[in-house]
Amino acid sequence: KALGHPARIAIIEYLLKVNSCICGEIVNELSLAQPTISQHLKELKNAGLIKGSVEGNSVCYCIDENGFEKLKFFFGQVAFHIENKNTNCC
């Protein structure tokens, strides 16, 4: 679900591109309202894909490397099972 919305994909892509924490500039990069971006950031954080820390009046976000390692492992397992799938099914 966390990666099921194009805005969340765009946020992840932006965080990967800048390769550092962002504190508010993402609103300038995406054509979405601040409350919308905040909601998507919350979903990504709840899924463990990003992490946030409070700095002054802002929350700064960055990629959660542990979360991405888990995701990478999961998709690796899926790819393995697809490659070794019995092709006699449906």
XYZ file of N, CA and C in Angstrom:
270
model
N 0.823 -1.190 0.000
C 0.000 0.000 0.000
C 0.868 1.256 0.000
N 1.962 1.233 0.730
C 2.790 2.438 0.858
C 3.320 2.911 -0.484
N 3.596 1.994 -1.378
C 4.121 2.374 -2.690
C 3.037 2.346 -3.765
N 1.788 2.309 -3.342
C 0.680 2.203 -4.273
C 0.152 3.527 -4.794
N 0.817 4.619 -4.486
C 0.358 5.928 -4.958
C 1.507 6.628 -5.674
N 1.242 7.214 -6.831
C 2.317 7.875 -7.594
C 3.039 8.976 -6.815
N 2.328 9.667 -5.938
C 2.975 10.726 -5.151
C 4.010 10.134 -4.196
N 3.721 8.978 -3.631
C 4.682 8.336 -2.712
C 5.905 7.849 -3.473
N 5.682 7.338 -4.668
C 6.812 6.938 -5.515
C 7.668 8.164 -5.818
N 7.023 9.283 -6.140
C 7.759 10.517 -6.446
C 8.549 11.000 -5.234
N 7.971 10.884 -4.051
C 8.676 11.288 -2.828
C 9.901 10.413 -2.621
N 9.740 9.103 -2.758
C 10.869 8.177 -2.601
C 11.937 8.487 -3.639
N 11.536 8.679 -4.886
C 12.511 8.995 -5.940
C 13.267 10.277 -5.618
N 12.565 11.277 -5.104
C 13.219 12.539 -4.756
C 14.214 12.337 -3.614
N 13.811 11.606 -2.587
C 14.717 11.348 -1.463
C 15.951 10.575 -1.910
N 15.773 9.633 -2.808
C 16.921 8.884 -3.329
C 17.823 9.780 -4.171
N 17.217 10.697 -4.919
C 17.986 11.590 -5.784
C 18.836 12.567 -4.972
N 18.242 13.176 -3.942
C 18.989 14.167 -3.162
C 19.966 13.510 -2.201
N 19.702 12.249 -1.850
C 20.597 11.466 -0.999
C 20.931 12.184 0.308
N 19.957 12.892 0.860
C 20.121 13.540 2.162
C 18.734 13.780 2.741
N 18.689 14.290 3.949
C 17.407 14.582 4.579
C 16.809 15.855 3.993
N 15.500 15.869 3.915
C 14.785 17.049 3.432
C 13.881 17.549 4.547
N 13.699 18.842 4.611
C 12.895 19.408 5.694
C 11.640 20.135 5.236
N 11.518 20.465 4.026
C 10.324 21.147 3.564
C 10.375 21.443 2.083
N 11.556 21.331 1.522
C 11.729 21.685 0.116
C 11.006 20.751 -0.845
N 10.524 19.626 -0.354
C 9.829 18.692 -1.242
C 8.538 19.308 -1.780
N 7.940 20.218 -1.027
C 6.727 20.891 -1.498
C 7.033 21.688 -2.763
N 8.237 22.242 -2.845
C 8.629 22.999 -4.034
C 8.925 22.089 -5.221
N 9.245 20.835 -4.954
C 9.618 19.893 -6.014
C 8.414 19.172 -6.615
N 7.400 18.932 -5.809
C 6.212 18.213 -6.277
C 5.043 19.182 -6.362
N 4.184 18.972 -7.297
C 3.046 19.879 -7.465
C 1.859 19.420 -6.620
N 2.110 19.294 -5.318
C 1.069 18.886 -4.384
C 1.041 19.855 -3.207
N -0.105 19.948 -2.566
C -0.250 20.818 -1.402
C 0.498 20.237 -0.204
N 0.907 21.109 0.696
C 1.639 20.693 1.897
C 0.893 19.617 2.688
N -0.425 19.773 2.958
C -1.118 18.721 3.715
C -1.110 17.364 3.004
N -1.193 17.385 1.684
C -1.166 16.138 0.910
C 0.191 15.468 1.034
N 1.245 16.246 0.895
C 2.596 15.694 1.029
C 2.813 15.162 2.437
N 2.337 15.897 3.434
C 2.481 15.450 4.823
C 1.811 14.104 5.038
N 0.628 13.922 4.454
C -0.079 12.646 4.587
C 0.704 11.512 3.928
N 1.257 11.766 2.760
C 2.044 10.737 2.079
C 3.331 10.429 2.848
N 3.968 11.447 3.400
C 5.167 11.222 4.215
C 4.828 10.364 5.430
N 3.676 10.620 6.031
C 3.235 9.830 7.185
C 3.056 8.360 6.805
N 2.428 8.112 5.662
C 2.229 6.731 5.199
C 3.566 6.030 4.957
N 4.494 6.734 4.326
C 5.808 6.147 4.049
C 6.570 5.879 5.339
N 6.428 6.781 6.299
C 7.097 6.590 7.591
C 6.484 5.411 8.338
N 5.162 5.318 8.341
C 4.490 4.196 9.007
C 4.873 2.859 8.388
N 5.172 2.864 7.104
C 5.578 1.636 6.412
C 7.049 1.310 6.646
N 7.784 2.226 7.278
C 9.195 1.978 7.556
C 10.122 2.267 6.391
N 9.635 2.980 5.380
C 10.467 3.267 4.213
C 11.248 4.566 4.355
N 10.738 5.478 5.180
C 11.469 6.706 5.472
C 11.465 6.909 6.979
N 12.346 7.766 7.443
C 12.347 8.124 8.857
C 12.385 9.638 8.958
N 11.906 10.141 10.081
C 11.848 11.579 10.263
C 12.350 11.981 11.630
N 12.936 13.162 11.688
C 13.392 13.702 12.962
C 12.974 15.164 13.045
N 12.578 15.575 14.246
C 12.134 16.944 14.456
C 13.350 17.845 14.569
N 13.345 18.903 13.772
C 14.399 19.910 13.818
C 13.726 21.272 13.828
N 13.667 21.869 15.008
C 12.973 23.148 15.148
C 11.484 22.963 14.956
N 10.922 23.716 14.031
C 9.487 23.620 13.744
C 9.182 22.649 12.615
N 10.190 21.973 12.100
C 10.016 21.088 10.950
C 10.348 19.648 11.311
N 9.877 18.765 10.466
C 10.302 17.368 10.520
C 11.110 17.118 9.259
N 12.319 16.617 9.436
C 13.185 16.313 8.295
C 13.099 14.820 8.005
N 12.974 14.471 6.741
C 12.791 13.081 6.329
C 13.946 12.604 5.467
N 14.241 11.315 5.597
C 15.230 10.675 4.740
C 14.855 9.203 4.588
N 15.517 8.540 3.666
C 15.291 7.112 3.426
C 15.700 6.319 4.663
N 14.880 5.358 5.049
C 15.228 4.441 6.134
C 15.909 3.232 5.494
N 17.209 3.174 5.621
C 17.977 2.117 4.948
C 17.576 0.727 5.414
N 17.233 0.573 6.689
C 16.800 -0.741 7.184
C 15.495 -1.170 6.524
N 14.581 -0.230 6.379
C 13.312 -0.534 5.717
C 13.508 -0.938 4.273
N 14.430 -0.258 3.592
C 14.685 -0.590 2.191
C 15.402 -1.925 2.056
N 16.237 -2.275 3.015
C 16.875 -3.595 2.976
C 15.827 -4.697 3.091
N 14.846 -4.501 3.964
C 13.765 -5.483 4.107
C 12.959 -5.588 2.817
N 12.686 -4.439 2.208
C 11.940 -4.420 0.949
C 12.726 -5.114 -0.158
N 14.005 -4.842 -0.208
C 14.881 -5.470 -1.201
C 14.901 -6.992 -1.019
N 14.983 -7.447 0.224
C 14.973 -8.881 0.510
C 13.644 -9.497 0.069
N 12.546 -8.822 0.398
C 11.224 -9.325 0.032
C 11.098 -9.491 -1.478
N 11.467 -8.436 -2.219
C 11.354 -8.522 -3.676
C 12.332 -9.533 -4.262
N 13.455 -9.727 -3.621
C 14.386 -10.766 -4.046
C 13.764 -12.145 -3.909
N 13.043 -12.360 -2.804
C 12.359 -13.635 -2.593
C 11.250 -13.836 -3.625
N 10.512 -12.778 -3.902
C 9.449 -12.862 -4.909
C 10.047 -13.210 -6.269
N 11.127 -12.524 -6.642
C 11.776 -12.784 -7.932
C 12.278 -14.225 -8.003
N 12.837 -14.725 -6.912
C 13.332 -16.100 -6.872
C 12.196 -17.083 -7.135
N 11.059 -16.871 -6.479
C 9.931 -17.790 -6.651
C 9.339 -17.699 -8.054
N 9.343 -16.520 -8.629
C 8.838 -16.373 -9.997
C 9.755 -17.099 -10.979
N 11.057 -16.954 -10.790
C 12.017 -17.607 -11.684
C 11.939 -19.120 -11.591
N 11.587 -19.636 -10.417
C 11.546 -21.082 -10.206
C 10.126 -21.639 -10.227
N 9.207 -20.872 -10.751
C 7.805 -21.263 -10.784
C 7.586 -22.398 -11.777
N 6.711 -23.301 -11.399
C 6.288 -24.373 -12.289
C 5.402 -23.748 -13.368
N 5.816 -23.825 -14.603
C 5.084 -23.168 -15.693
C 3.881 -23.964 -16.177
N 3.550 -25.058 -15.517
C 2.388 -25.849 -15.910
C 1.095 -25.311 -15.310
N 1.187 -24.252 -14.562
C 0.008 -23.693 -13.891
C -0.606 -22.577 -14.730
N -1.908 -22.588 -14.828
C -2.710 -21.549 -15.507
C -1.959 -20.896 -16.627
